[in-house]
mmCIF file of C-alpha atoms and ligand atoms in Angstrom:
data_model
loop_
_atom_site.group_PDB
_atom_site.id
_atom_site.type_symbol
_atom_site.label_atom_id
_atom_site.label_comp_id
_atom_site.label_asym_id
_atom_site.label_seq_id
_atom_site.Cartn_x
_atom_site.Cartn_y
_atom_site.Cartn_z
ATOM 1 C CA UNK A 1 -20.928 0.737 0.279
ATOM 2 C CA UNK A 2 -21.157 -0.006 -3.355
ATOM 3 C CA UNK A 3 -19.042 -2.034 -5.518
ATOM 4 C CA UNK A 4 -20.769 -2.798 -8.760
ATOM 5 C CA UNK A 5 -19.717 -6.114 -9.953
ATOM 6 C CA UNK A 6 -17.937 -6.717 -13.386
ATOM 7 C CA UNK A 7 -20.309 -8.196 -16.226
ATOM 8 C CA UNK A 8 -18.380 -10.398 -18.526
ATOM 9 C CA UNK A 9 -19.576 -8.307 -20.896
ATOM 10 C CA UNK A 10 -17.948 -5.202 -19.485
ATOM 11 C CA UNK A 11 -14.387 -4.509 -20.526
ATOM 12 C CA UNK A 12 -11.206 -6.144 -18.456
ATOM 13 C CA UNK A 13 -10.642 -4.430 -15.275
ATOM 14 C CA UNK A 14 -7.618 -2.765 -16.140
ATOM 15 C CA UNK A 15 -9.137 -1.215 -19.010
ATOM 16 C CA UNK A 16 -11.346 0.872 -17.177
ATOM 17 C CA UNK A 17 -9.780 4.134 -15.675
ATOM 18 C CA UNK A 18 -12.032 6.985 -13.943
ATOM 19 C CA UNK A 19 -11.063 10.288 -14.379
ATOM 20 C CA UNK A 20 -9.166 11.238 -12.040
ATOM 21 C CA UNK A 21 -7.265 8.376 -11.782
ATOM 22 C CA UNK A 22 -6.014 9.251 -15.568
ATOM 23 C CA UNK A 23 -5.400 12.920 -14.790
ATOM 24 C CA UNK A 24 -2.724 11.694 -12.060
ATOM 25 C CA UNK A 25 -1.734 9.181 -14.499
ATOM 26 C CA UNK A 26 -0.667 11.719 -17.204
ATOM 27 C CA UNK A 27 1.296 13.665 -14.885
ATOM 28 C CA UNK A 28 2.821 10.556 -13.372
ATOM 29 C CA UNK A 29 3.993 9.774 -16.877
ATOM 30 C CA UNK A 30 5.456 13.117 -18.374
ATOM 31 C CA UNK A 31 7.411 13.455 -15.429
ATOM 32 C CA UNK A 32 9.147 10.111 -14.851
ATOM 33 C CA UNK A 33 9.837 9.033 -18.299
ATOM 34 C CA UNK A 34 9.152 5.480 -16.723
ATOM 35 C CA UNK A 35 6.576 4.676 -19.425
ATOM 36 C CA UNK A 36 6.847 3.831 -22.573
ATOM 37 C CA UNK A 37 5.791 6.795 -25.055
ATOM 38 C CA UNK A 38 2.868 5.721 -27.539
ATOM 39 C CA UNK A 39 -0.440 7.790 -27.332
ATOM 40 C CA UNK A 40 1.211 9.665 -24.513
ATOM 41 C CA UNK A 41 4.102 11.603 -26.047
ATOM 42 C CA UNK A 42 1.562 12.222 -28.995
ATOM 43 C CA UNK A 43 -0.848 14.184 -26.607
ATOM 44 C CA UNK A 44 -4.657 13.507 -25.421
ATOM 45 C CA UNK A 45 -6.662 14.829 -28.152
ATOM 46 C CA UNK A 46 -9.660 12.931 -27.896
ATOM 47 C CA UNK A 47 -11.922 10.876 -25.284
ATOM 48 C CA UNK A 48 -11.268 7.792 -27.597
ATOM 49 C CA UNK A 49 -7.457 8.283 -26.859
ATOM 50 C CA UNK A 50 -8.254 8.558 -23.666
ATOM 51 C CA UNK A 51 -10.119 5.379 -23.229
ATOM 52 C CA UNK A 52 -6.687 3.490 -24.232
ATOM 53 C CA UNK A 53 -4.680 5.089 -21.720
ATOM 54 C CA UNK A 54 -4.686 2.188 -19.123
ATOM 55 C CA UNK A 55 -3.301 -0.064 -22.028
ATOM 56 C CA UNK A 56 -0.891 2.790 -23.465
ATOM 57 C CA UNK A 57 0.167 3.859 -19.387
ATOM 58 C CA UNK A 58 1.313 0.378 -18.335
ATOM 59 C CA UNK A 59 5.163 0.238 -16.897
ATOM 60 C CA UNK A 60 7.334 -1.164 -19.560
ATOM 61 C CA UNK A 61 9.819 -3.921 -18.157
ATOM 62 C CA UNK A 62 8.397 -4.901 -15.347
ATOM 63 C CA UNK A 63 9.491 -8.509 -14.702
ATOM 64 C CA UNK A 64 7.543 -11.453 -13.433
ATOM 65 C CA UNK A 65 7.659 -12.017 -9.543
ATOM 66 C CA UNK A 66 5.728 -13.281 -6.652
ATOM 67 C CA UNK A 67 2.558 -14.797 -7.823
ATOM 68 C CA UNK A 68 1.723 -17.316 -5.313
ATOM 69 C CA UNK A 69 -2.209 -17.695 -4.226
ATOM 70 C CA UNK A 70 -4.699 -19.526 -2.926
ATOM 71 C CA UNK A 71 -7.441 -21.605 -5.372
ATOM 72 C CA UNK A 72 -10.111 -19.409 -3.849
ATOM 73 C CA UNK A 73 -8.017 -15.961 -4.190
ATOM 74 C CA UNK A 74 -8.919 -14.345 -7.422
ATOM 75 C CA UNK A 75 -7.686 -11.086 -8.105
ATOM 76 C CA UNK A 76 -10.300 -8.218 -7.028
ATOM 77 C CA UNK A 77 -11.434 -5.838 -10.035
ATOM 78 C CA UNK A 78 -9.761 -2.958 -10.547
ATOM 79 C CA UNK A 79 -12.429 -0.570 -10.054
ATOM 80 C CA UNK A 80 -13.023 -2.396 -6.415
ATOM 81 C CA UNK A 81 -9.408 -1.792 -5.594
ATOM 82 C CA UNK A 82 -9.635 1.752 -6.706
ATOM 83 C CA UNK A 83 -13.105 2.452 -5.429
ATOM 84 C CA UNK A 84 -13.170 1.227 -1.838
ATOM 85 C CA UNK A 85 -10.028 2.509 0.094
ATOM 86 C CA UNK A 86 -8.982 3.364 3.637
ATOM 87 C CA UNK A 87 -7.048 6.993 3.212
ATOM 88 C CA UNK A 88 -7.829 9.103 6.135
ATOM 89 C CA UNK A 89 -6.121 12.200 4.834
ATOM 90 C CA UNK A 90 -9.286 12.146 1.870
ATOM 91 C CA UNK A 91 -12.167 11.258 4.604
ATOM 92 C CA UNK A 92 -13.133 8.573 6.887
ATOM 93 C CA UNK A 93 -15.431 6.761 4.157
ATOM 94 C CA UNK A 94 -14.661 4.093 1.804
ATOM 95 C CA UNK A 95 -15.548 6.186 -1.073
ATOM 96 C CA UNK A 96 -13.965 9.245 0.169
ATOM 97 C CA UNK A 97 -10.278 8.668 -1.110
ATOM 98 C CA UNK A 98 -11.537 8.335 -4.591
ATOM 99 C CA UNK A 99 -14.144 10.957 -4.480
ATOM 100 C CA UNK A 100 -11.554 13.349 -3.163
ATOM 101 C CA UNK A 101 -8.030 12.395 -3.899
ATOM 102 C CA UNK A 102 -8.707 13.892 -7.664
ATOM 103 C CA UNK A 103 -6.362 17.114 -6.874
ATOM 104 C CA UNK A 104 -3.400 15.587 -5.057
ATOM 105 C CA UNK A 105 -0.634 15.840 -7.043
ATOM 106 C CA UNK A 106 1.789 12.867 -6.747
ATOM 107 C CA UNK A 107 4.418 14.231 -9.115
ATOM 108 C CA UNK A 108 7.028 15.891 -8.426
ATOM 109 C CA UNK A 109 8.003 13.969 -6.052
ATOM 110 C CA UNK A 110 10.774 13.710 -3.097
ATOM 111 C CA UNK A 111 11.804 10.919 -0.953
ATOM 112 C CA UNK A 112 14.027 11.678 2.240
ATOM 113 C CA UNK A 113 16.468 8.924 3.325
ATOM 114 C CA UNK A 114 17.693 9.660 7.003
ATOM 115 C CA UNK A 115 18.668 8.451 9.971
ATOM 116 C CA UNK A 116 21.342 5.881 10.396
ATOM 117 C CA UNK A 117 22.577 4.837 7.456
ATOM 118 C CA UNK A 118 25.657 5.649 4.929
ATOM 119 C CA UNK A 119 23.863 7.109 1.954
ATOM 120 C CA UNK A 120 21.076 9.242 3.084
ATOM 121 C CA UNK A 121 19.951 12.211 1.129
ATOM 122 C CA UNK A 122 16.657 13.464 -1.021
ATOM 123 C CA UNK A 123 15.904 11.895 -4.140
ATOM 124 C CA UNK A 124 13.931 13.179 -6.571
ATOM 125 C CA UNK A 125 11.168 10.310 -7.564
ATOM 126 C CA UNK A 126 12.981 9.004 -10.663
ATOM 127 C CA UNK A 127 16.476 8.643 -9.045
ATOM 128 C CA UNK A 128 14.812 6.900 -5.946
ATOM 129 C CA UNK A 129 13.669 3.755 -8.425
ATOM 130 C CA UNK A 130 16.071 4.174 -11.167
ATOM 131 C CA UNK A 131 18.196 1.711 -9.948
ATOM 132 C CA UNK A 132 15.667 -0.858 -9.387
ATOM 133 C CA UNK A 133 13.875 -3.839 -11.908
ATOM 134 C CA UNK A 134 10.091 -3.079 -11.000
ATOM 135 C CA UNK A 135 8.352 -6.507 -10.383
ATOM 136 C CA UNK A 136 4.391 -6.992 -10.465
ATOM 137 C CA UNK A 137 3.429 -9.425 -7.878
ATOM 138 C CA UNK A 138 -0.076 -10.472 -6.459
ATOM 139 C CA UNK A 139 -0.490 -10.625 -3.240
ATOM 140 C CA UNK A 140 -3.674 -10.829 -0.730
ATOM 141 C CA UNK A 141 -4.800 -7.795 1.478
ATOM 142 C CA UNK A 142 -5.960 -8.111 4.761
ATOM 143 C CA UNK A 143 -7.334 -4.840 6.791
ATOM 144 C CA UNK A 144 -8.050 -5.313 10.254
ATOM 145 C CA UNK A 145 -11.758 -3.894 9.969
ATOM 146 C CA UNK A 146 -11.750 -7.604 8.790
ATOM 147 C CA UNK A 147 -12.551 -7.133 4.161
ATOM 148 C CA UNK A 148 -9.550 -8.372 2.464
ATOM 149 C CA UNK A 149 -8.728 -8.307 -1.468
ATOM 150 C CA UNK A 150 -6.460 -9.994 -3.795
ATOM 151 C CA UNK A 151 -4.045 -6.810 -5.574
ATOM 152 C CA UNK A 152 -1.447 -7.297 -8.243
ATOM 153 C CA UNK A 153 1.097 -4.629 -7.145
ATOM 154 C CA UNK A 154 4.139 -3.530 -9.060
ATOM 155 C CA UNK A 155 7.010 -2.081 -7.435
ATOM 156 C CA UNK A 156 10.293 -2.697 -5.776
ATOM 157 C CA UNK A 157 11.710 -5.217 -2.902
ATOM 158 C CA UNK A 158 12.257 -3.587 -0.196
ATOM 159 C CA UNK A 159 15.011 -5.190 0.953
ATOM 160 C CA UNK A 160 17.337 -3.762 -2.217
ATOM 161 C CA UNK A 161 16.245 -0.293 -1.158
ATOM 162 C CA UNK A 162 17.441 -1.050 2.730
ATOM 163 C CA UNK A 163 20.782 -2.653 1.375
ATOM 164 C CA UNK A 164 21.231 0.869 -0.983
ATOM 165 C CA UNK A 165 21.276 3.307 1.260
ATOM 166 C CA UNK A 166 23.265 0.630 3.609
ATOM 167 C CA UNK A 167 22.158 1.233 7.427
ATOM 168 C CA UNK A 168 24.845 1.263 9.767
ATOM 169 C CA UNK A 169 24.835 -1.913 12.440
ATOM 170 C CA UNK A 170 23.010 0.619 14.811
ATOM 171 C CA UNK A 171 19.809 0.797 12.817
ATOM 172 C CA UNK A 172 17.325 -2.240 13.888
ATOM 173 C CA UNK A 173 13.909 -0.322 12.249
ATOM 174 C CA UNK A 174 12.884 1.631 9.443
ATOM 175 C CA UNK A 175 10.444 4.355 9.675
ATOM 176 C CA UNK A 176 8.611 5.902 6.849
ATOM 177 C CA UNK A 177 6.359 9.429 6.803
ATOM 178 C CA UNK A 178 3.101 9.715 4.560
ATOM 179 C CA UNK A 179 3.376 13.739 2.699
ATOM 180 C CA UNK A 180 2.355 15.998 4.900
ATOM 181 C CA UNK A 181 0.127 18.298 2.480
ATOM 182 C CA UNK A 182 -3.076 20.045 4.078
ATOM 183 C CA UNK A 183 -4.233 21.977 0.902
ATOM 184 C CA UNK A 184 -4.496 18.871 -0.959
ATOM 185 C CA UNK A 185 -5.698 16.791 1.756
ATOM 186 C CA UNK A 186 -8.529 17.903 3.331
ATOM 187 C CA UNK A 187 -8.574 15.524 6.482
ATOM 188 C CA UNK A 188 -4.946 16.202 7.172
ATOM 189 C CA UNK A 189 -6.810 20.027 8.038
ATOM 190 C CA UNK A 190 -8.760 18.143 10.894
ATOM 191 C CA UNK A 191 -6.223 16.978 13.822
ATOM 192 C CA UNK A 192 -8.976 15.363 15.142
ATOM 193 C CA UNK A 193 -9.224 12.191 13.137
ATOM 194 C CA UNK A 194 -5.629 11.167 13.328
ATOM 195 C CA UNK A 195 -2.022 12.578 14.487
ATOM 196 C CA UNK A 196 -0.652 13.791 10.909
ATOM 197 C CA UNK A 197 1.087 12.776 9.353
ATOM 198 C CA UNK A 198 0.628 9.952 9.141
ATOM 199 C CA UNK A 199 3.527 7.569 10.110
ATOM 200 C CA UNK A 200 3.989 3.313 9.840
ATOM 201 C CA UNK A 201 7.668 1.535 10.591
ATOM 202 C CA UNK A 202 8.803 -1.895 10.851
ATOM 203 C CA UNK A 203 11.794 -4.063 12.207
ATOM 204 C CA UNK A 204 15.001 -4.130 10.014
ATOM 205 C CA UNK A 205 14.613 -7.628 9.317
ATOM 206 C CA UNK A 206 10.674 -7.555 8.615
ATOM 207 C CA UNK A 207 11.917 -4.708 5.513
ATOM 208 C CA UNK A 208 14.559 -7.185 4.630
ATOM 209 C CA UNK A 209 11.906 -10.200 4.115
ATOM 210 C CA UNK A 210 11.179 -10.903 0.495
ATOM 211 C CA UNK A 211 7.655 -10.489 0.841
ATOM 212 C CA UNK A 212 8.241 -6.577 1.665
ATOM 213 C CA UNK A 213 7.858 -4.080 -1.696
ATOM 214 C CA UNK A 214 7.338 -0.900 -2.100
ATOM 215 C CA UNK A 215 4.743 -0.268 -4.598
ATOM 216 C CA UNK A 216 4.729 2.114 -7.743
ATOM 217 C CA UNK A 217 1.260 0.653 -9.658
ATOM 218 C CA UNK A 218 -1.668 -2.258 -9.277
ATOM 219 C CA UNK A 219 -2.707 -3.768 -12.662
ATOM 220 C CA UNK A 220 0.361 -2.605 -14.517
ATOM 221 C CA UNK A 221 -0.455 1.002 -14.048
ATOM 222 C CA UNK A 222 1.180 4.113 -11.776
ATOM 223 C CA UNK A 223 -0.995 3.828 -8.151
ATOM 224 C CA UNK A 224 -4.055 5.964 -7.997
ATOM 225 C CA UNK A 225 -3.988 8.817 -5.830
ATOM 226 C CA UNK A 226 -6.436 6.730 -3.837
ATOM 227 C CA UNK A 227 -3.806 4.201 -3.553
ATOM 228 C CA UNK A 228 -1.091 5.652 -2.027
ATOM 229 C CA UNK A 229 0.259 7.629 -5.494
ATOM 230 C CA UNK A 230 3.424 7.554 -6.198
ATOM 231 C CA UNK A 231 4.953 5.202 -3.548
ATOM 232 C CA UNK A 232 3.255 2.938 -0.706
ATOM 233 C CA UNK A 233 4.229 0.440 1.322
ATOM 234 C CA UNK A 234 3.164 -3.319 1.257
ATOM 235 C CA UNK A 235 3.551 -5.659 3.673
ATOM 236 C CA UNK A 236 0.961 -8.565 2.926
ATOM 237 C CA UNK A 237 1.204 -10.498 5.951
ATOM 238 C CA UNK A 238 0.409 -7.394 8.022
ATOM 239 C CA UNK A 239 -2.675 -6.091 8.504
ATOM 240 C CA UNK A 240 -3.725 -2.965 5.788
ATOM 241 C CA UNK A 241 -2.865 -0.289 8.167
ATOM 242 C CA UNK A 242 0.922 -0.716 7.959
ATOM 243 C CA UNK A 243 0.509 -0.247 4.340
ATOM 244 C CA UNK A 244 1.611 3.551 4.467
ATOM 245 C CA UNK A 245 0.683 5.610 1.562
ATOM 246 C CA UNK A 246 2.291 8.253 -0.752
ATOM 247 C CA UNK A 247 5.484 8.486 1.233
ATOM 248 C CA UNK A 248 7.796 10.920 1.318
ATOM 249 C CA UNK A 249 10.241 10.087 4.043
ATOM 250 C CA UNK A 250 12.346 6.568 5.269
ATOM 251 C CA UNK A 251 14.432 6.805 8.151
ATOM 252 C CA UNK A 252 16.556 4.325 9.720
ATOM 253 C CA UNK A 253 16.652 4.335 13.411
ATOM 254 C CA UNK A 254 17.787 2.518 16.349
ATOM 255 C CA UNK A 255 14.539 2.515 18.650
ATOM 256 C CA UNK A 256 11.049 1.540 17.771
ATOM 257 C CA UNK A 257 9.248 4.091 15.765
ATOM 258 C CA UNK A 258 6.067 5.698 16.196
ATOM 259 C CA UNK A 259 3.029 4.064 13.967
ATOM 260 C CA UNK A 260 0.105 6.272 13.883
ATOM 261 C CA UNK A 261 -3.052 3.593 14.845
ATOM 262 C CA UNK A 262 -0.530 2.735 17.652
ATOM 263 C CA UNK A 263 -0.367 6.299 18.850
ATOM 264 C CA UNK A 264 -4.044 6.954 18.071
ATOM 265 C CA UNK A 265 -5.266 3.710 19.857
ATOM 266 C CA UNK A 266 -2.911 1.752 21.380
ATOM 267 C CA UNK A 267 -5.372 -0.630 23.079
ATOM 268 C CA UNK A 268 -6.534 -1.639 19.870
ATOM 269 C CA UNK A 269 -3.381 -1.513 17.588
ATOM 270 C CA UNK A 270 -0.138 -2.537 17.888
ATOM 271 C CA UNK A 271 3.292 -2.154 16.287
ATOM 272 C CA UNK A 272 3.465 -5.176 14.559
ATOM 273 C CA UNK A 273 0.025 -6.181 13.546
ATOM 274 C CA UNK A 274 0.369 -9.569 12.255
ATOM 275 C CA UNK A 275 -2.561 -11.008 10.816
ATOM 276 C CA UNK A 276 -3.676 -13.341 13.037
ATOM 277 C CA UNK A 277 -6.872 -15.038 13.495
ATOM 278 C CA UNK A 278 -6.402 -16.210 17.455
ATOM 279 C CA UNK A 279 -5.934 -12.565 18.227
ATOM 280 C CA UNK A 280 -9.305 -10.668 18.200
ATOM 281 C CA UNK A 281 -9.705 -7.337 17.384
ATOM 282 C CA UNK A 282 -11.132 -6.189 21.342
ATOM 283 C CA UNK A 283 -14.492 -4.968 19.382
ATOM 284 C CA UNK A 284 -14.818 -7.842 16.730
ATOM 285 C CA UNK A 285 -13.170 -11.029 15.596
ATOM 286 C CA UNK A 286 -10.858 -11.432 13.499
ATOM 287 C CA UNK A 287 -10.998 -15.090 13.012
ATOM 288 C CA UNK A 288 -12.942 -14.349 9.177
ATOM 289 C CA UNK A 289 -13.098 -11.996 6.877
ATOM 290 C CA UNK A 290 -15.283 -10.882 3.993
ATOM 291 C CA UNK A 291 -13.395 -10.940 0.224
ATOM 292 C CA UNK A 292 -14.276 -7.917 -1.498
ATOM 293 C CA UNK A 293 -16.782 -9.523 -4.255
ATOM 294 C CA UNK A 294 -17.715 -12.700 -2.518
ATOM 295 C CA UNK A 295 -20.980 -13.684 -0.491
ATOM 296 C CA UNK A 296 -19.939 -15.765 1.921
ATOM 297 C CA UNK A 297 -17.369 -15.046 4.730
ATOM 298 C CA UNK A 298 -14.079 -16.562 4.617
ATOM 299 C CA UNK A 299 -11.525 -17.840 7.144
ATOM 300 C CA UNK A 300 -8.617 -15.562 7.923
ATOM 301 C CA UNK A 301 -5.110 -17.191 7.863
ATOM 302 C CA UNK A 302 -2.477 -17.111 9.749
ATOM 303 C CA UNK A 303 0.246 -14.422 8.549
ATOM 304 C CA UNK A 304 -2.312 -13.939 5.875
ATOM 305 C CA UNK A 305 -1.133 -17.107 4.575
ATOM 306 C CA UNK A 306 2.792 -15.991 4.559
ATOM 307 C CA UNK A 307 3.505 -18.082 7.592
ATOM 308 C CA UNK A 308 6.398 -19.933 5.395
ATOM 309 C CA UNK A 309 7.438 -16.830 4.429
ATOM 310 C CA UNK A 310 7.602 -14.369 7.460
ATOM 311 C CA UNK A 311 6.862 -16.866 10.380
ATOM 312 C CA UNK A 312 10.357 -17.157 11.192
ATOM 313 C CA UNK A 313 10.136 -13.861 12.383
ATOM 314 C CA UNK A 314 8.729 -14.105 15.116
ATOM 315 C CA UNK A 315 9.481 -17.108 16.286
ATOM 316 C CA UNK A 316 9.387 -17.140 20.367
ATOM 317 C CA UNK A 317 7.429 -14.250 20.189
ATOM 318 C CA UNK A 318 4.274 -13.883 22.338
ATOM 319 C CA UNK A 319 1.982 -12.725 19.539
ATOM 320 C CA UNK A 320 -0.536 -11.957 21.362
ATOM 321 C CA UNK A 321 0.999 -9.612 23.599
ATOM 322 C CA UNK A 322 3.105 -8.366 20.336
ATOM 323 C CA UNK A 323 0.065 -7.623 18.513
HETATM 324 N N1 MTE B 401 -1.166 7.617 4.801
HETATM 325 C C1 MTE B 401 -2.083 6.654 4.979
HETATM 326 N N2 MTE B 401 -1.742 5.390 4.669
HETATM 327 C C2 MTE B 401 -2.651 4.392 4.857
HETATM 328 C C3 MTE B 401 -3.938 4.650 5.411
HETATM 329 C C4 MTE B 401 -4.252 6.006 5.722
HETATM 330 O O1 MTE B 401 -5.352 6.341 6.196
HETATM 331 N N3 MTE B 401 -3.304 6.974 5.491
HETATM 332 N N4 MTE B 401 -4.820 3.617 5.622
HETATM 333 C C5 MTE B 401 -4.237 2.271 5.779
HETATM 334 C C6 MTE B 401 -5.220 1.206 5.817
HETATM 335 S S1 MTE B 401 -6.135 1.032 7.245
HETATM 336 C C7 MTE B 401 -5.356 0.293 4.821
HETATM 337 S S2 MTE B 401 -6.377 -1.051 4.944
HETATM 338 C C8 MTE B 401 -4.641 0.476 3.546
HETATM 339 C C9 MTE B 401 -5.668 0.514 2.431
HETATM 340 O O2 MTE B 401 -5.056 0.500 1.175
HETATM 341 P P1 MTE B 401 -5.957 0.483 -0.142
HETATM 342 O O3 MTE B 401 -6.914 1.637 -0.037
HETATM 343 O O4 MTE B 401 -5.003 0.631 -1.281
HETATM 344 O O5 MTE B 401 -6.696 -0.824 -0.152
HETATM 345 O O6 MTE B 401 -3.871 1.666 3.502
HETATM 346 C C10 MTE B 401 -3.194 1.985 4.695
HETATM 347 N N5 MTE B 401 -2.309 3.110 4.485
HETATM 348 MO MO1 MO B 402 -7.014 -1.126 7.218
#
């Protein structure tokens, strides 16, 4: 694994954009008019031009929200976020979802609202955030293989998405579907390495929690393909893995819903997978973790450090049976 480590001398973070990453960019930004012109609308004549993108591509109006962090949680670089991913549907590696993610093509793009609720239907990608103020808020990132990072998302609340498509009393969990596109993902042609697609849900009230977003960018700009392009979910007290990427579907639904680690290894992952540093992983602890960037190990917090947030949740809950 290699993550080279900025050089104050090197350029900001979010200046730096690898190719791919601006291909999907482009297309992300003639087709959602969610960006605000510049360089873009004037075309991509030369590498210079190109080299501003990250600056030109940021989301216009994006207001200020959740920003609240540690002393010891600095935000990890850009090109570590972008560089080191889990994304089974691009290979098992770290460096896999950027090596390979370069012809996935996030836009156009559908999202299915089902299930029980009174305004279902298929949005086209625009329409599904039109409504919506995006927000860019930092939050840490916890995967249970035990590396964690700090990532400034941007995106939406979840919770104003739940209340607009209004589930009916019925509905106690949402469920949400990753795309389901073998051509462009080449470990979605192997059925071996997970059931695709893949699939994540949580309770009603864990999507209502202010904490919950769905995101659109990190660092200002649309999400890499590596990162779950054009829509993932984020759930910060959670471990990574309920962090579903690139969905396409969000159904509301009266029983429990299928997650895929769940279904892939139950004795190992649960539904709910709180972070939680009392409950071990059964193959390694989980009582540390290593920040992206950092030497030295760090402790892992409880909720991820969202226990005023979220631990109402599950209060009375055995959470270590509920893991
Ligand atoms: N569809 C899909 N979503 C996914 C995964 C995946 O393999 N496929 N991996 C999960 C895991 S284990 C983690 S830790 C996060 C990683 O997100 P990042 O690469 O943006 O850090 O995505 C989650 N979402
Ligand atoms: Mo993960």
């Amino acid at each position: 694994m290699l993550i080279r480590q900025k050089k104050s001398s090197d350029a900001a973070s979010h200046e730096i954009t690898p190719e791919h990453v601006y291909v999907n960019r482009r297309q992300f930004i003639e087709a959602s008019g969610l960006i605000a012109g510049g360089l873009l609308a004037s075309g991509m004549a030369s590498p210079a031009a190109a080299a501003l993108m990250p600056k030109e591509g940021k989301f216009q109006g994006v207001k200020e929200g959740y920003h609240k962090l540690g002393a010891k949680d600095k935000q990890t670089p850009f090109e570590a976020v972008t560089s080191y991913n889990n994304f089974y549907e691009f290979g098992l590696d770290k460096e896999d979802p950027a090596a390979n993610a370069g012809a996935f093509k996030p836009l156009p793009w559908q999202v299915k609202v089902d299930g029980l609720c009174a305004n279902p239907g298929t949005l086209n990608f625009d329409d599904f955030l039109k409504p919506h103020t995006l927000e860019d808020r930092v939050y840490r990132h916890r995967c249970v293989e035990a590396w964690s990072m700090v990532i400034p998302w941007v995106g939406i609340p979840l919770a104003e998405l739940v209340k607009r498509f209004e589930p009916q009393g019925s509905a106690k969990y949402v469920a949400f579907e990753t795309v389901m596109r073998p051509a462009e993902m080449p470990g979605q042609r192997n059925a071996q390495i997970l059931p695709w697609p893949y699939v994540e849900g949580l309770r009603l009230d864990e999507a209502m929690n202010p904490l919950a977003m769905l995101a659109v960018g990190i660092y200002g700009v649309p999400l890499p393909n590596q990162n779950g392009a054009p829509l993932r979910l984020v759930t910060p007290w959670k471990y990574g893995f309920k962090g579903i990427k690139s969905i396409v579907r969000m159904t509301f639904t009266e029983r429990q819903p299928k997650n895929t680690w769940n279904v892939s290894n139950g004795r190992e992952y649960g539904f709910f997978a709180n972070v939680n540093p009392k409950v071990d992983h059964p193959r390694w602890s989980q009582a540390t973790e290593r920040r992206i960037g950092d030497f030295f190990r760090r402790e892992t917090l409880m909720f991820n450090g969202y226990e005023e947030e979220v631990g109402q949740l599950y209060a009375g809950m055995d959470l270590a049976k509920n893991y």
